[in-house]
Amino acid sequence: MIRNLFEEVNKMKIFRKMILASVLALTAFTFSAVAKEVTVDDVCASLTKHAVTTGNFVQEKKSASIKRPLKSYGTYIFTKDGIVWNTTKPFKTTMVITPTSIVQTQADGTSSVIDSSTSQIFGTIAEMFSALFGGNRAALEKHFEIKTVNDASGWKLILTPKDATIASAMKQFTLAGTANGNTVQLESLLIEESGTDSILYTFSDQVYKETLTNEEKAYFTSK
C-alpha cells in the first residue's frame, strides 16, 4: 500500500512537470509584435520561428506546509522532437518529454518511463503538447480558457484548464513578459495549485538556434 502511494505521488510530480513543459512551449520563444498588443495568435505564430530554444530557469515553490519557499535551478531544451528538463540544484534529475512518452532519470542513472497511451491524463497532455509546437490555437483552446492582458508592466497570458483532472492539481497558469521594440520576451510563469500553493519560474539566457548539438540529440535517440 505504501509503495502504491509512493508511485502515485511520483506520477503526480511527473504529471505536473509535463504540464509545465507543455505550457512553457507556448511562449518560450522570441517573436515579433510590431506596434500592437500581444495576442494568442502572435504567440502561436512564434512557435515556428525557432527549431531549438535553450535557457536557464529558477523555480520557487511556496506551500502552506513549508516555512519558506523552496528553490531549485536548471536548464531546458525545447525542440520539435520534445522537451528536455534538467534540474541541476539541489538534486540532479533529467526529464525527457515527447508526444508519446515521459522518461525521468535520477542522478544515479535509474529511470522511470510512462507511455502516454496507457493514461488518459498523459494522452491529453501529449495532445496539448503537439498543439503547442504546431502553433494550433484551436487545439490549445480545446484544453484551456485563455485570457490575454496587456498593460504598462508588459503582457500576460492566463490559462485556465478545462479538464477537471488537470484543474484539480493546477488551477491556473500565468505567463508574463515584456515587449522591447519588435521583440516580446517570456520572463516568468506562475502556476497556482490547489489551496494557496504556487510555483514561480523565472527564465533567463535564452538561446535560439536551428539544430541540436550531438549531446542534445542523445537525449531523444537514447530513449
Rosetta silent file (secondary structure, phi, psi, omega in degrees, C-alpha in Angstrom):
SEQUENCE: MIRNLFEEVNKMKIFRKMILASVLALTAFTFSAVAKEVTVDDVCASLTKHAVTTGNFVQEKKSASIKRPLKSYGTYIFTKDGIVWNTTKPFKTTMVITPTSIVQTQADGTSSVIDSSTSQIFGTIAEMFSALFGGNRAALEKHFEIKTVNDASGWKLILTPKDATIASAMKQFTLAGTANGNTVQLESLLIEESGTDSILYTFSDQVYKETLTNEEKAYFTSK
SCORE:     score description
SCORE:     0.000 S_00000001
   1 L     0.000  -44.499  179.134    0.000    0.000    0.000 S_00000001
   2 H   -63.344  -39.934  179.486    2.834    2.397    0.922 S_00000001
   3 H   -63.801  -41.426  178.868    4.619    1.514   -2.306 S_00000001
   4 H   -63.442  -39.868  178.699    1.485    2.226   -4.342 S_00000001
   5 H   -63.609  -42.899  178.330    1.068    5.581   -2.595 S_00000001
   6 H   -60.724  -42.611 -179.745    4.692    6.482   -3.368 S_00000001
   7 H   -63.671  -39.150  179.774    4.203    5.585   -7.031 S_00000001
   8 H   -66.852  -40.635  178.295    1.079    7.774   -7.268 S_00000001
   9 H   -62.873  -43.105  179.789    2.896   10.734   -5.687 S_00000001
  10 H   -64.416  -38.735  178.081    5.800   10.311   -8.121 S_00000001
  11 H   -64.094  -37.320  179.327    3.404   10.148  -11.084 S_00000001
  12 H   -66.551  -37.732  177.124    1.766   13.389   -9.964 S_00000001
  13 H   -62.467  -44.046  178.552    5.171   15.100   -9.826 S_00000001
  14 H   -64.564  -41.440  179.130    5.910   13.917  -13.373 S_00000001
  15 H   -58.093  -44.868 -179.789    2.419   14.966  -14.444 S_00000001
  16 H   -63.709  -42.450 -179.519    2.985   18.473  -13.104 S_00000001
  17 H   -68.349  -32.986  179.108    6.327   18.805  -14.865 S_00000001
  18 H   -67.702  -41.929  175.978    4.853   17.561  -18.120 S_00000001
  19 H   -61.469  -45.034  179.620    2.099   20.171  -17.989 S_00000001
  20 H   -57.649  -48.415 -177.884    4.675   22.811  -17.146 S_00000001
  21 H   -60.690  -39.245  179.079    6.899   21.814  -20.046 S_00000001
  22 H   -66.442  -42.781  179.707    3.989   21.931  -22.446 S_00000001
  23 H   -66.764  -37.669  177.558    2.870   25.340  -21.238 S_00000001
  24 H   -59.141  -36.193 -179.634    6.427   26.651  -21.443 S_00000001
  25 H   -61.573  -22.889 -177.900    6.484   25.660  -25.096 S_00000001
  26 H   -64.281  -40.190 -173.224    3.659   28.106  -25.653 S_00000001
  27 H  -134.953   18.342 -177.932    5.712   31.243  -25.035 S_00000001
  28 L   -86.103   23.026  179.360    9.362   30.343  -24.549 S_00000001
  29 L  -121.561  149.086  172.318   10.278   31.809  -27.936 S_00000001
  30 L   -81.533  137.752 -179.566   11.069   35.369  -29.004 S_00000001
  31 E  -147.311  164.132 -177.065    8.646   36.683  -31.626 S_00000001
  32 E   -82.792  140.038  174.457    7.698   39.869  -33.486 S_00000001
  33 L  -148.076   79.818 -170.821    4.921   42.138  -32.281 S_00000001
  34 L   -78.228  112.675  172.511    5.243   45.359  -34.233 S_00000001
  35 L    49.702   42.676  176.996    3.365   48.294  -32.649 S_00000001
  36 L  -154.888  164.539  178.755    0.488   46.181  -31.368 S_00000001
  37 L   -71.859  150.163  177.125   -0.663   44.302  -28.299 S_00000001
  38 L   -71.784  132.537  179.279    0.497   40.728  -27.804 S_00000001
  39 L  -123.246  168.380  176.145   -2.210   38.217  -28.753 S_00000001
  40 H   -60.630  -39.320  178.881   -2.618   34.439  -28.585 S_00000001
  41 H   -62.775  -36.985  176.001   -2.183   34.333  -32.359 S_00000001
  42 H   -59.652  -44.416 -178.096    1.148   36.152  -32.018 S_00000001
  43 H   -64.944  -48.150 -179.722    2.312   33.503  -29.568 S_00000001
  44 H   -61.002  -40.321  179.672    1.147   30.572  -31.685 S_00000001
  45 H   -64.169  -30.392 -176.516    2.789   32.061  -34.781 S_00000001
  46 H   -68.978  -21.780 -174.683    6.074   32.398  -32.901 S_00000001
  47 L   -64.711  -20.326 -179.382    6.381   28.636  -32.386 S_00000001
  48 L   -92.902   -0.987 -174.072    7.524   28.112  -35.975 S_00000001
  49 L   -81.452  -27.372 -176.381   10.306   30.687  -35.819 S_00000001
  50 L  -132.532  129.870  179.677   12.930   28.678  -33.945 S_00000001
  51 L   -73.762  -32.540 -176.818   13.726   24.970  -34.235 S_00000001
  52 E  -139.517  136.041  173.123   15.516   24.864  -30.871 S_00000001
  53 E  -130.362  132.169  175.006   15.356   27.037  -27.747 S_00000001
  54 E  -126.712  160.981  179.744   17.541   26.573  -24.669 S_00000001
  55 E  -179.033 -178.325  178.043   17.774   28.530  -21.436 S_00000001
  56 E  -110.144  155.079  175.523   18.044   28.572  -17.657 S_00000001
  57 E  -138.011  153.826  169.054   15.301   28.504  -15.052 S_00000001
  58 E  -124.271  129.010  179.128   14.858   29.157  -11.339 S_00000001
  59 E  -108.835  132.409  176.786   11.924   27.509   -9.592 S_00000001
  60 E  -126.361  113.167 -176.599   10.461   28.903   -6.361 S_00000001
  61 E  -104.929  128.579  176.270    7.797   26.794   -4.676 S_00000001
  62 E  -114.072  139.126 -179.199    5.535   28.159   -1.950 S_00000001
  63 L  -151.166  148.259  178.027    3.292   25.954    0.167 S_00000001
  64 L   -65.242  -19.281 -176.033    1.272   26.216    3.347 S_00000001
  65 L   -89.642   -5.016  179.521    3.121   23.107    4.565 S_00000001
  66 L  -124.361  150.165 -174.013    6.609   24.668    4.388 S_00000001
  67 L   -75.831  -35.176 -179.113    8.014   27.654    6.281 S_00000001
  68 L  -140.068  157.659 -177.082    9.899   29.275    3.423 S_00000001
  69 L   -58.292  144.681  175.505    9.969   28.923   -0.372 S_00000001
  70 E   -99.746  132.360 -178.538   11.962   26.051   -1.848 S_00000001
  71 E  -114.958  143.711  171.573   14.258   26.905   -4.764 S_00000001
  72 E  -140.351  161.844 -172.296   15.737   24.756   -7.496 S_00000001
  73 E  -135.934  153.021  177.702   17.768   25.561  -10.598 S_00000001
  74 E   179.318 -166.161 -179.912   18.342   24.065  -14.015 S_00000001
  75 E  -131.736  162.231  177.488   18.236   24.280  -17.799 S_00000001
  76 E  -138.476  160.056  174.699   15.760   23.329  -20.504 S_00000001
  77 E  -133.617  127.993  173.809   15.705   22.446  -24.205 S_00000001
  78 E  -113.299  132.583  177.346   12.692   22.911  -26.480 S_00000001
  79 E  -153.292  165.777  178.937   12.585   21.273  -29.894 S_00000001
  80 L   -63.436  -21.048  179.482   10.053   19.768  -32.293 S_00000001
  81 L   -81.595  -15.686 -179.781   11.185   16.337  -31.068 S_00000001
  82 E   148.963 -163.520 -177.993   10.248   17.104  -27.469 S_00000001
  83 E  -129.087  138.098  173.101   11.423   18.840  -24.312 S_00000001
  84 E  -113.439  128.444 -177.099   14.368   18.180  -22.013 S_00000001
  85 E  -121.119  104.837 -177.860   14.044   19.464  -18.462 S_00000001
  86 E  -104.539  117.541  171.988   17.321   19.351  -16.482 S_00000001
  87 E   -97.404  125.007 -176.611   17.297   20.171  -12.777 S_00000001
  88 E  -105.178  -28.824  178.315   20.850   20.760  -11.553 S_00000001
  89 E  -140.421  144.105   -0.005   20.327   22.018   -7.975 S_00000001
  90 L   -81.153  -14.459  178.488   19.644   20.958   -5.271 S_00000001
  91 L  -128.268  141.043 -178.675   19.220   17.472   -6.819 S_00000001
  92 L   -85.987  123.853  172.746   20.103   16.359  -10.332 S_00000001
  93 E  -144.627  153.324  175.975   17.308   14.900  -12.434 S_00000001
  94 E  -129.674  131.289  176.156   16.591   14.818  -16.164 S_00000001
  95 E  -122.399  127.066  176.397   13.154   14.540  -17.741 S_00000001
  96 E  -112.138  121.367 -175.638   12.663   13.935  -21.465 S_00000001
  97 E  -117.722  125.311  174.621    9.127   14.550  -22.713 S_00000001
  98 L  -126.056  172.485  178.784    7.856   13.586  -26.164 S_00000001
  99 L   -62.822  -12.777 -176.276    4.293   13.258  -27.546 S_00000001
 100 L  -116.142  -16.209 -176.934    4.396    9.525  -26.745 S_00000001
 101 E  -158.252  164.178  175.144    6.369    9.118  -23.512 S_00000001
 102 E  -129.917  124.687  179.442    7.957   10.679  -20.454 S_00000001
 103 E  -120.226  121.374  177.839   11.348    9.456  -19.214 S_00000001
 104 E  -113.629  127.064 -177.129   12.708   10.663  -15.875 S_00000001
 105 E  -118.927  129.022  179.640   16.313    9.839  -14.953 S_00000001
 106 E   -85.167  172.348 -178.530   17.817   10.261  -11.480 S_00000001
 107 L   -62.143  -28.655 -179.515   21.413   11.193  -10.678 S_00000001
 108 L   -84.701    2.835  177.245   22.300    7.514  -10.129 S_00000001
 109 L    93.916   -8.638  178.214   21.129    6.623  -13.653 S_00000001
 110 L   -72.169  141.857 -175.729   17.875    4.908  -12.712 S_00000001
 111 E  -127.368  153.064  171.272   14.958    5.763  -14.987 S_00000001
 112 E  -127.601  142.635 -174.886   11.170    5.585  -14.950 S_00000001
 113 E  -127.007  135.901  173.673    9.063    5.612  -18.116 S_00000001
 114 E  -121.896  124.897  176.203    5.418    6.485  -18.696 S_00000001
 115 E   -90.283  121.661 -174.383    3.784    5.659  -22.017 S_00000001
 116 H   -63.559  -22.746 -179.227    1.154    8.312  -22.763 S_00000001
 117 H   -71.579  -14.997 -178.599   -1.089    5.750  -24.491 S_00000001
 118 H   -93.158   -2.116 -176.696   -1.655    3.979  -21.158 S_00000001
 119 L  -137.809  129.503  177.582   -3.041    7.042  -19.380 S_00000001
 120 H   -63.469  -39.007  179.911   -5.916    9.324  -20.309 S_00000001
 121 H   -61.621  -52.546 -177.362   -4.263   12.192  -18.444 S_00000001
 122 H   -69.666  -29.014  175.137   -0.942   11.871  -20.211 S_00000001
 123 H   -62.929  -41.812  178.422   -2.691   11.260  -23.517 S_00000001
 124 H   -65.404  -42.508  179.465   -4.473   14.595  -23.130 S_00000001
 125 H   -65.692  -38.739  178.203   -1.238   16.362  -22.209 S_00000001
 126 H   -62.215  -39.261  177.536    0.538   14.790  -25.192 S_00000001
 127 H   -63.817  -42.464  178.341   -2.199   16.144  -27.468 S_00000001
 128 H   -63.651  -41.586  179.297   -1.776   19.585  -25.932 S_00000001
 129 H   -56.749  -46.868  179.542    1.988   19.302  -26.315 S_00000001
 130 H   -64.624  -38.576  179.830    1.641   18.643  -30.052 S_00000001
 131 H   -63.656  -39.761 -178.939   -0.807   21.543  -30.437 S_00000001
 132 H   -64.556  -47.006 -179.017    1.628   23.964  -28.816 S_00000001
 133 H   -72.390  -22.257  176.894    4.541   23.037  -31.048 S_00000001
 134 L   -87.333   -2.016 -177.523    2.272   23.054  -34.078 S_00000001
 135 L    62.385   33.594 -174.743    1.017   26.559  -33.267 S_00000001
 136 L   -94.025   95.398 -176.975   -2.512   25.128  -33.320 S_00000001
 137 H   -63.454  -39.468 -178.067   -4.688   27.627  -31.457 S_00000001
 138 H   -60.773  -43.596  179.293   -7.875   25.591  -31.914 S_00000001
 139 H   -68.063  -35.881  177.846   -6.325   22.540  -30.279 S_00000001
 140 H   -64.040  -43.334 -179.251   -4.894   24.694  -27.491 S_00000001
 141 H   -69.502  -14.978  174.711   -8.301   26.209  -26.777 S_00000001
 142 H   -65.294  -29.836 -174.816   -9.675   22.691  -26.513 S_00000001
 143 H  -105.669  -19.871 -175.482   -7.745   22.342  -23.244 S_00000001
 144 E  -135.365  146.188  160.719   -7.611   25.910  -21.860 S_00000001
 145 E   -85.213  128.283 -173.241   -9.661   29.028  -21.391 S_00000001
 146 E  -119.001  129.358  177.246   -7.206   31.735  -22.488 S_00000001
 147 E  -123.721  133.618  178.238   -7.144   35.385  -21.427 S_00000001
 148 E  -108.285  133.259  179.133   -4.650   37.961  -22.721 S_00000001
 149 E  -126.422  129.386  173.952   -3.678   41.017  -20.652 S_00000001
 150 E  -124.355  126.275  177.451   -1.545   43.952  -21.859 S_00000001
 151 E  -147.158 -169.145 -175.264   -0.631   46.804  -19.505 S_00000001
 152 L   -63.954  -26.607 -178.397    2.217   49.131  -18.575 S_00000001
 153 L   -82.709  -13.416 -178.496    4.182   46.314  -16.936 S_00000001
 154 E   137.804 -146.784 -178.094    4.087   44.105  -20.031 S_00000001
 155 E  -124.479  156.607  176.617    1.922   41.242  -21.251 S_00000001
 156 E  -141.034  144.270  167.578    0.315   38.197  -19.657 S_00000001
 157 E  -117.106  122.183 -179.029   -1.369   35.056  -20.895 S_00000001
 158 E  -109.196  117.190 -176.220   -3.675   33.489  -18.312 S_00000001
 159 E  -112.551  123.837  177.729   -4.556   29.864  -19.000 S_00000001
 160 E  -113.696  118.729 -177.137   -7.289   28.061  -17.050 S_00000001
 161 E   -62.470  139.268  175.188   -7.525   24.280  -17.635 S_00000001
 162 L   -87.320  -31.094 -178.798  -10.853   22.955  -18.882 S_00000001
 163 L   -70.805  128.195 -175.281  -10.097   19.365  -17.913 S_00000001
 164 H   -64.837  -34.410 -179.312  -11.276   18.673  -14.362 S_00000001
 165 H   -66.525  -44.746  177.745   -8.368   16.324  -13.588 S_00000001
 166 H   -66.212  -43.087 -178.021   -5.762   18.899  -14.561 S_00000001
 167 H   -63.620  -28.365  179.887   -7.703   21.686  -12.834 S_00000001
 168 H   -68.859  -24.010  179.183   -7.786   19.700   -9.592 S_00000001
 169 H  -100.059  -34.417 -177.037   -3.972   19.856   -9.448 S_00000001
 170 E  -137.729  113.324 -173.675   -3.337   23.210  -11.154 S_00000001
 171 E   -77.453  -35.462 -173.097   -5.947   25.959  -11.126 S_00000001
 172 E  -162.808  145.688  173.348   -4.276   28.490  -13.391 S_00000001
 173 E  -114.782  132.902  174.565   -1.127   29.321  -15.349 S_00000001
 174 E  -124.315  111.634  176.990    0.025   32.929  -15.787 S_00000001
 175 E   -98.182  134.706 -174.842    2.801   33.545  -18.295 S_00000001
 176 E  -138.035  151.566  179.005    4.284   37.048  -18.244 S_00000001
 177 E  -166.963 -170.847 -178.870    6.895   39.042  -20.091 S_00000001
 178 E  -128.526  160.879  175.939    7.846   42.364  -21.599 S_00000001
 179 E  -114.504  134.988  178.677    7.988   43.911  -25.053 S_00000001
 180 E  -134.092  100.656 -175.430   11.009   45.833  -26.288 S_00000001
 181 L    66.380 -122.288 -178.658   10.594   47.227  -29.768 S_00000001
 182 L   -92.512    4.666 -174.633    9.772   44.347  -32.080 S_00000001
 183 E  -113.884  132.514  175.923   10.713   41.658  -29.562 S_00000001
 184 E  -114.952  129.539 -172.685    8.480   40.063  -26.934 S_00000001
 185 E  -122.357  134.538  172.852   10.202   38.027  -24.238 S_00000001
 186 E   -77.841  131.323 -179.253    8.903   35.474  -21.736 S_00000001
 187 E  -119.646  -26.852 -177.205   10.189   36.227  -18.234 S_00000001
 188 E  -156.610  160.275  173.786    8.115   34.187  -15.813 S_00000001
 189 E  -138.417  123.520  177.005    5.487   31.519  -15.305 S_00000001
 190 E  -109.542  124.693  176.926    3.277   31.326  -12.212 S_00000001
 191 E  -110.179  119.246  177.008    1.408   28.081  -11.530 S_00000001
 192 E   -97.056  117.073 -177.598   -1.369   28.294   -8.966 S_00000001
 193 E   -94.637 -166.803  179.223   -2.032   24.896   -7.457 S_00000001
 194 L   -64.897  148.150 -178.761   -4.711   23.681   -5.070 S_00000001
 195 L    65.783 -135.066 -179.548   -5.257   25.842   -1.999 S_00000001
 196 L  -103.125    5.220 -178.773   -2.635   28.572   -1.643 S_00000001
 197 L   -68.987  146.361  179.064    0.295   26.570   -3.057 S_00000001
 198 E  -153.672  159.517  175.251    2.124   28.023   -6.050 S_00000001
 199 E  -131.685  126.399  178.157    5.228   27.594   -8.190 S_00000001
 200 E  -113.132  126.370  175.641    7.020   30.545   -9.813 S_00000001
 201 E  -111.903  133.096  172.051    9.513   30.019  -12.628 S_00000001
 202 E  -116.918  144.314 -171.659   11.794   32.769  -13.888 S_00000001
 203 E  -121.577  148.304 -179.977   13.703   32.381  -17.155 S_00000001
 204 E  -155.185  165.668  172.185   16.974   33.778  -18.479 S_00000001
 205 E    57.559   38.933  177.829   19.732   33.369  -21.052 S_00000001
 206 E   -64.810  138.435  176.108   17.530   32.041  -23.841 S_00000001
 207 E  -125.695  131.030 -178.153   19.407   30.874  -26.925 S_00000001
 208 E  -113.638  130.266 -178.723   17.632   30.294  -30.247 S_00000001
 209 E  -149.826  176.125 -173.532   19.107   28.039  -32.924 S_00000001
 210 L  -105.366  -14.291 -179.601   18.136   25.765  -35.792 S_00000001
 211 L  -138.043  154.978  174.283   19.797   22.456  -34.870 S_00000001
 212 L   -84.566  149.411  170.880   20.525   20.365  -31.800 S_00000001
 213 L   -73.327  166.514  178.103   24.074   19.528  -30.781 S_00000001
 214 H   -60.616  -37.057  178.674   25.060   15.847  -30.789 S_00000001
 215 H   -64.972  -41.041  179.250   24.819   15.855  -26.996 S_00000001
 216 H   -68.423  -38.836  178.055   21.310   17.300  -27.133 S_00000001
 217 H   -60.573  -33.428 -177.080   20.225   14.791  -29.800 S_00000001
 218 H   -62.056  -27.274  177.983   21.315   11.961  -27.496 S_00000001
 219 H   -59.353  -34.063 -175.935   18.524   12.835  -25.056 S_00000001
 220 H   -95.296  -40.918 -176.158   15.998   11.691  -27.666 S_00000001
 221 H   -72.142  -22.500 -177.656   17.848    8.991  -29.623 S_00000001
 222 L   -90.172   -2.141 -176.781   18.855    7.089  -26.495 S_00000001
 223 L   -93.141    0.000    0.000   15.298    6.828  -25.153 S_00000001
